[in-house]
PDB file of C-alpha atoms and ligand atoms in Angstrom:
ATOM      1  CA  UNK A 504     -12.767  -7.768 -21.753  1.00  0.00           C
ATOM      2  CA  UNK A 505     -14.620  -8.612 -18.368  1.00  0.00           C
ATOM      3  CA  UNK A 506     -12.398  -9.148 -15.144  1.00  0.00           C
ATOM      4  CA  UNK A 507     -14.482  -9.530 -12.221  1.00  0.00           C
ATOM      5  CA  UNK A 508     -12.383  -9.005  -8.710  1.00  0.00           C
ATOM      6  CA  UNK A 509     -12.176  -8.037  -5.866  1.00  0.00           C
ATOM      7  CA  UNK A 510     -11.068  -3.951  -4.152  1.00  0.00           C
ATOM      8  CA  UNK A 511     -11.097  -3.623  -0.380  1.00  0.00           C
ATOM      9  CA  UNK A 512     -14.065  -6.308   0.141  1.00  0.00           C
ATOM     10  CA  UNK A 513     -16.575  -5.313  -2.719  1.00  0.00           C
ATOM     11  CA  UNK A 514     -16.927  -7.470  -5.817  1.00  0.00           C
ATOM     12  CA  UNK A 515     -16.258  -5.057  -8.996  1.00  0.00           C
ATOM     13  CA  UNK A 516     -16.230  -5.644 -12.619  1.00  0.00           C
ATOM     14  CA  UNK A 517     -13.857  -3.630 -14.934  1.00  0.00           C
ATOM     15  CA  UNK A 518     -14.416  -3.891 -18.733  1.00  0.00           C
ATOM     16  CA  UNK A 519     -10.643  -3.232 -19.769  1.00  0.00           C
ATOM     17  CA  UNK A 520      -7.848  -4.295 -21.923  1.00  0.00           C
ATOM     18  CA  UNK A 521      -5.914  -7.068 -20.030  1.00  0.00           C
ATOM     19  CA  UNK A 522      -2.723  -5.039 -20.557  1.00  0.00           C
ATOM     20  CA  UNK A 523      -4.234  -2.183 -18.464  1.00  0.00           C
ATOM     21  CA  UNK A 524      -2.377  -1.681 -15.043  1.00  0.00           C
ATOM     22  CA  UNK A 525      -3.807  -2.289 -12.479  1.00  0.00           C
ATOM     23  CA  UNK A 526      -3.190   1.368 -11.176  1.00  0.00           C
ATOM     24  CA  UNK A 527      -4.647   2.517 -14.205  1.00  0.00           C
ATOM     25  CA  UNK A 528      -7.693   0.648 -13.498  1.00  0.00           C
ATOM     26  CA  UNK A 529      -7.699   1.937 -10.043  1.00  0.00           C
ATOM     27  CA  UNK A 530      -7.432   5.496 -10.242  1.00  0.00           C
ATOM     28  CA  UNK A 531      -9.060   6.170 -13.831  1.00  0.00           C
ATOM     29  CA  UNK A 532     -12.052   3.940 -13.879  1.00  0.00           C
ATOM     30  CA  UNK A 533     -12.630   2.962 -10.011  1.00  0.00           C
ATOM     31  CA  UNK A 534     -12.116   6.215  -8.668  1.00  0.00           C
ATOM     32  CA  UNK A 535      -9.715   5.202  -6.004  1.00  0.00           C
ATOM     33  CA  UNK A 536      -6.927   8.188  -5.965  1.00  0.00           C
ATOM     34  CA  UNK A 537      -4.951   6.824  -3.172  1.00  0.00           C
ATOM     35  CA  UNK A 538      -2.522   4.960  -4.727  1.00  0.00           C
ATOM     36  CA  UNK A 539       0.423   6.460  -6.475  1.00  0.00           C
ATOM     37  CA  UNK A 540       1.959   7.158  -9.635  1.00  0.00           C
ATOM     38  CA  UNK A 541       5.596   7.549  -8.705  1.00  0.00           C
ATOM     39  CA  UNK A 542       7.972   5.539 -11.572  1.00  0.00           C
ATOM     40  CA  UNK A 543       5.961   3.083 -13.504  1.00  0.00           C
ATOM     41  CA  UNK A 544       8.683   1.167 -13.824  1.00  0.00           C
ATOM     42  CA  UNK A 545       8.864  -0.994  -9.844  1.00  0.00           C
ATOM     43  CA  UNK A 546      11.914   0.982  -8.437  1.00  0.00           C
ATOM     44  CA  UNK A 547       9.613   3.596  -5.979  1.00  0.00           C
ATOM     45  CA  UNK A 548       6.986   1.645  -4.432  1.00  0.00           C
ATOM     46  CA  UNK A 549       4.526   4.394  -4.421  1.00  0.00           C
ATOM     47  CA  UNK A 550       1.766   2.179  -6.195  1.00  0.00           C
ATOM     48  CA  UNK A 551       2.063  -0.469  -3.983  1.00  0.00           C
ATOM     49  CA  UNK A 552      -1.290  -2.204  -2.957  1.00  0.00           C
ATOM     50  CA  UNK A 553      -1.910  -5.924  -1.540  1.00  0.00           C
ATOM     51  CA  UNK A 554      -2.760  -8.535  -3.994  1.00  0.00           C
ATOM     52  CA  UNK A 555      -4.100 -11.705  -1.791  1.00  0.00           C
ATOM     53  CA  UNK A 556      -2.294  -9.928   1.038  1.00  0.00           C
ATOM     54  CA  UNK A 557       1.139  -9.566  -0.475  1.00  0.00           C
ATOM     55  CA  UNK A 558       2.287  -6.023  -1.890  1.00  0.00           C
ATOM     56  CA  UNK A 559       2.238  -5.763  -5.283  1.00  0.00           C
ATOM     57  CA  UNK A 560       3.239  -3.065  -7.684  1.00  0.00           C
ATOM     58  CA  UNK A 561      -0.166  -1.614  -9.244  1.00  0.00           C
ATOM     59  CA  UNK A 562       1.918   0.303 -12.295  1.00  0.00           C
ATOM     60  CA  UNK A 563       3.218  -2.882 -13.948  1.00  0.00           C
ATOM     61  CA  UNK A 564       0.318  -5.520 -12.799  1.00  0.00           C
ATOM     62  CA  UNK A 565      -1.667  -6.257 -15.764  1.00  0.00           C
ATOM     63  CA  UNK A 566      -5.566  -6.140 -14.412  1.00  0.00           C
ATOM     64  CA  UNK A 567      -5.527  -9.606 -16.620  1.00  0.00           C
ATOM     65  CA  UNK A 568      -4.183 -11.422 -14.232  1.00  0.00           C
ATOM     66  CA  UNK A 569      -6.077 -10.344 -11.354  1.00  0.00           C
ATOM     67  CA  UNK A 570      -9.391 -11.998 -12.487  1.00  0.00           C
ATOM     68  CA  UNK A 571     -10.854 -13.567  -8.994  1.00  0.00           C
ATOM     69  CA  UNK A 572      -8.439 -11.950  -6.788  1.00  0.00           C
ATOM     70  CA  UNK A 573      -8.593 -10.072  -4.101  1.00  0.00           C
ATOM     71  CA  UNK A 574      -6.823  -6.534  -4.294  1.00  0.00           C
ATOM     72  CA  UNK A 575      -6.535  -4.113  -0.983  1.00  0.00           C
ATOM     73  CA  UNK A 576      -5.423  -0.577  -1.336  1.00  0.00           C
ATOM     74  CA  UNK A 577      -5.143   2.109   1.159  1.00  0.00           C
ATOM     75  CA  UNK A 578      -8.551   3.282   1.059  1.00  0.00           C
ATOM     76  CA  UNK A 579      -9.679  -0.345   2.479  1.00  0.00           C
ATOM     77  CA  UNK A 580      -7.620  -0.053   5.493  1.00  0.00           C
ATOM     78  CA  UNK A 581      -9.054   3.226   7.094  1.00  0.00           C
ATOM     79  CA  UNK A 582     -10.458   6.973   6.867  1.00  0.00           C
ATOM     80  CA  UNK A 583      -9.775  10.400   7.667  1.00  0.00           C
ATOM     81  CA  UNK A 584     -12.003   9.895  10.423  1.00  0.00           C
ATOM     82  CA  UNK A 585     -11.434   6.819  11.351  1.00  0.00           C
ATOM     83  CA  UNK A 586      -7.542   5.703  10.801  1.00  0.00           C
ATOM     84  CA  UNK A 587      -6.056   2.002  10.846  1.00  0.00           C
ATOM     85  CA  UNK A 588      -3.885   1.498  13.483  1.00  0.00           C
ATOM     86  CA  UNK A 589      -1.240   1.458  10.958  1.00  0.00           C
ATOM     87  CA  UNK A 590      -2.282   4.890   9.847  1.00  0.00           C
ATOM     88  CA  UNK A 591      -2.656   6.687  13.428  1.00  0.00           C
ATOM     89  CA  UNK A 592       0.935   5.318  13.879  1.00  0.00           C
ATOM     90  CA  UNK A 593       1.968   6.901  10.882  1.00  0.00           C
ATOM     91  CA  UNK A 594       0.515  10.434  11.584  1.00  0.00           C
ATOM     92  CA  UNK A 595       1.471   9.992  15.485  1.00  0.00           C
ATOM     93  CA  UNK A 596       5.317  10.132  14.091  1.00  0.00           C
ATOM     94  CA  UNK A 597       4.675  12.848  11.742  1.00  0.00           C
ATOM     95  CA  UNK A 598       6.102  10.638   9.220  1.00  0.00           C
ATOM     96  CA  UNK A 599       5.216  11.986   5.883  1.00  0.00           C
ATOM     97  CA  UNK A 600       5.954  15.602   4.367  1.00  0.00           C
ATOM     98  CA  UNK A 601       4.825  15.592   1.518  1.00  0.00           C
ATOM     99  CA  UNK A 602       3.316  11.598   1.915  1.00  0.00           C
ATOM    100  CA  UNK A 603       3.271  11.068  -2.047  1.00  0.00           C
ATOM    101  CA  UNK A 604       5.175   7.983  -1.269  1.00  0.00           C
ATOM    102  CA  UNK A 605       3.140   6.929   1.905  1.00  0.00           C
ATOM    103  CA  UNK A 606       0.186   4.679   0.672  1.00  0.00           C
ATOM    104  CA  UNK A 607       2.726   2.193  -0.888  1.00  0.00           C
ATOM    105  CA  UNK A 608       4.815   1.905   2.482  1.00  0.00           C
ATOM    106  CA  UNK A 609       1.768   1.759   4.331  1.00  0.00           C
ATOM    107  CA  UNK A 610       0.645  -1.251   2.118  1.00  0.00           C
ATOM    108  CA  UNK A 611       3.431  -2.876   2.583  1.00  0.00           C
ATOM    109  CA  UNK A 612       4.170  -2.430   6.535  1.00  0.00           C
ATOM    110  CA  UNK A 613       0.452  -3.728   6.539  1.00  0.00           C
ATOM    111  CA  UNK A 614       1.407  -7.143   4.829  1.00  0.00           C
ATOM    112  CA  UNK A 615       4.494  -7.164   7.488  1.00  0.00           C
ATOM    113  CA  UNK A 616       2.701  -6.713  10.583  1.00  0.00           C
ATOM    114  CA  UNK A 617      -0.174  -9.409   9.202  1.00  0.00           C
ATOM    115  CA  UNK A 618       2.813 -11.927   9.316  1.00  0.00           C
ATOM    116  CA  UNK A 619       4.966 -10.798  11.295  1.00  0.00           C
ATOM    117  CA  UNK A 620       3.451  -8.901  14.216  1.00  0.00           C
ATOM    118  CA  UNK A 621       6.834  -8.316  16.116  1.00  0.00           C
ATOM    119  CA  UNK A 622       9.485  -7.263  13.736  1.00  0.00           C
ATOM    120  CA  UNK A 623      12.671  -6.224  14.235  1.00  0.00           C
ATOM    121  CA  UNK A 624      14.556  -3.152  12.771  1.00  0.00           C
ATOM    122  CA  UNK A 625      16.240  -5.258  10.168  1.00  0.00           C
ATOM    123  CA  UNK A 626      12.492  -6.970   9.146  1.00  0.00           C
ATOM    124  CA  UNK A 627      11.063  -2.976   8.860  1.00  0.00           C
ATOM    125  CA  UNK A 628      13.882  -2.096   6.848  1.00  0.00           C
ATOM    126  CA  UNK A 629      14.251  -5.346   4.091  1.00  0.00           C
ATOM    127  CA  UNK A 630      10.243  -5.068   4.093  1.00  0.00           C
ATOM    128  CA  UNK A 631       9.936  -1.930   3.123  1.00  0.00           C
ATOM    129  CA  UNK A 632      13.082  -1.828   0.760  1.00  0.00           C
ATOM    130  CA  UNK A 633      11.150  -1.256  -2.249  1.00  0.00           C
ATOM    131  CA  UNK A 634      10.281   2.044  -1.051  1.00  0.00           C
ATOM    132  CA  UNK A 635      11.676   5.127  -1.834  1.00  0.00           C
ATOM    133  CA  UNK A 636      10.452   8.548  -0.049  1.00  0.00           C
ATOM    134  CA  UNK A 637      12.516  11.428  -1.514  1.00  0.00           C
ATOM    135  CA  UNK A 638      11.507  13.783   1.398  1.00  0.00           C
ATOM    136  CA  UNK A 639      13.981  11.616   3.439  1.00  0.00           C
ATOM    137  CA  UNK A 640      11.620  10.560   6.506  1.00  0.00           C
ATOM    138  CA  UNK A 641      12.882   7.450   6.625  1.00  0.00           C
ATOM    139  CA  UNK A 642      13.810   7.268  10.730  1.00  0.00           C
ATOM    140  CA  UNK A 643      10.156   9.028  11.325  1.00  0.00           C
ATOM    141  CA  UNK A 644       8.486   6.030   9.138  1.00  0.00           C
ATOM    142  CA  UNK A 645      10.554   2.981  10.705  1.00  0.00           C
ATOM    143  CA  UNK A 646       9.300   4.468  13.838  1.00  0.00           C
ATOM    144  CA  UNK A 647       5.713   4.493  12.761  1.00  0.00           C
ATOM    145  CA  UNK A 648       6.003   1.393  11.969  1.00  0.00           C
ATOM    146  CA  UNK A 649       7.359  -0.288  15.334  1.00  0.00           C
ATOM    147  CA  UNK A 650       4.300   1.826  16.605  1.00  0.00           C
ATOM    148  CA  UNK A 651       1.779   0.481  14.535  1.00  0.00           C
ATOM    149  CA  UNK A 652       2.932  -2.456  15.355  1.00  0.00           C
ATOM    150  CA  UNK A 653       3.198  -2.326  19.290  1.00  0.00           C
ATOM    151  CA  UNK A 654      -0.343  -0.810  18.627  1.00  0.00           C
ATOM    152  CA  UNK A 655      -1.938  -3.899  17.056  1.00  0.00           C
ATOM    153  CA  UNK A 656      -0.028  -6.156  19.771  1.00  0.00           C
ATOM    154  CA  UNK A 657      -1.444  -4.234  22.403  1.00  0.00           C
ATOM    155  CA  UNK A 658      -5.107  -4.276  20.417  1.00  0.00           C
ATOM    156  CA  UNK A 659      -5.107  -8.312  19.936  1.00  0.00           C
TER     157      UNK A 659
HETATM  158  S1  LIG B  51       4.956   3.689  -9.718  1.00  0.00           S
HETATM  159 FE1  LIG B  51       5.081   1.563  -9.389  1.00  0.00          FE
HETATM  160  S2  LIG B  51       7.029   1.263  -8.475  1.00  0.00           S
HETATM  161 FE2  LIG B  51       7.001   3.385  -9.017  1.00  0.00          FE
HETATM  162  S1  LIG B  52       6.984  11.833   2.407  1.00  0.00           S
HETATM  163 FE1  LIG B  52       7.541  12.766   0.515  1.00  0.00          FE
HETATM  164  S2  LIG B  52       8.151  11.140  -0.773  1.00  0.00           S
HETATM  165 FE2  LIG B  52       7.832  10.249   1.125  1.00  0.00          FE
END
């Protein structure tokens, strides 16, 4: 089956079962490595991409439902070279270890800050609930993210 969509801008058509995931899709015929296989059951996050702008988890999103949508992972925010705001925040708090867990929580602190561009401590921490990092940077990633988000205040 045909599903024509949408990944980070570009118009691509996947010829897949509609019970595929998503993440399958993703990483096995798109080529895009960055998100992660953590559970594949919604209880780490680490597969988290946006889905019309909200995060969504890729290992349990059947690519059936996604036909004319528009689907954001991390590789459509920025580059080695060039880092998102979101991203320089993130390596400016040394806030990953081992960062298997990071492209989900950077997902979803980037549909945050698109709504809410000021959050609070208590906002970071219900947003990114979903999210589990087992290296235990937790403090280092809030901060990132009241970085990233001072950043794109101070950018606007
Ligand atoms: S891999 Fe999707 S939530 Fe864990
Ligand atoms: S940095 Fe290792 S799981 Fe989060």
């Amino acid at each position: 089956m045909d599903i024509a969509f949408t990944v980070n801008g570009v118009a691509r058509t996947v010829d897949a079962p509609p019970t595929a995931s998503l993440l399958d899709v993703l990483r096995n015929r798109l080529g895009l490595m960055g998100t992660r296989y953590g559970c594949g059951l919604e209880q780490c996050g680490s597969c988290v991409v946006l889905v019309d702008g909200a995060p969504a988890h890729a290992c349990t999103r059947e690519i059936g439902t996604l036909a004319k949508r528009s689907v954001m992972t991390v590789e459509g925010l920025g580059t080695a070279d060039r880092p998102h705001p979101i991203q320089q925040a993130f390596l400016d708090e040394q806030a990953g270890q081992c960062g298997y867990c990071l492209s989900g929580i950077v997902m979803s602190t980037k549909a945050l800050l698109d709504r809410n561009p000021n959050p609070s401590r208590a906002d970071i921490v219900t947003a990114l609930d979903r999210h589990l990092c087992r290296c235990g940077t937790h403090q280092r990633i809030l901060r990132a993210v009241e970085r990233a988000a001072s950043a794109l205040r101070g950018a606007a």
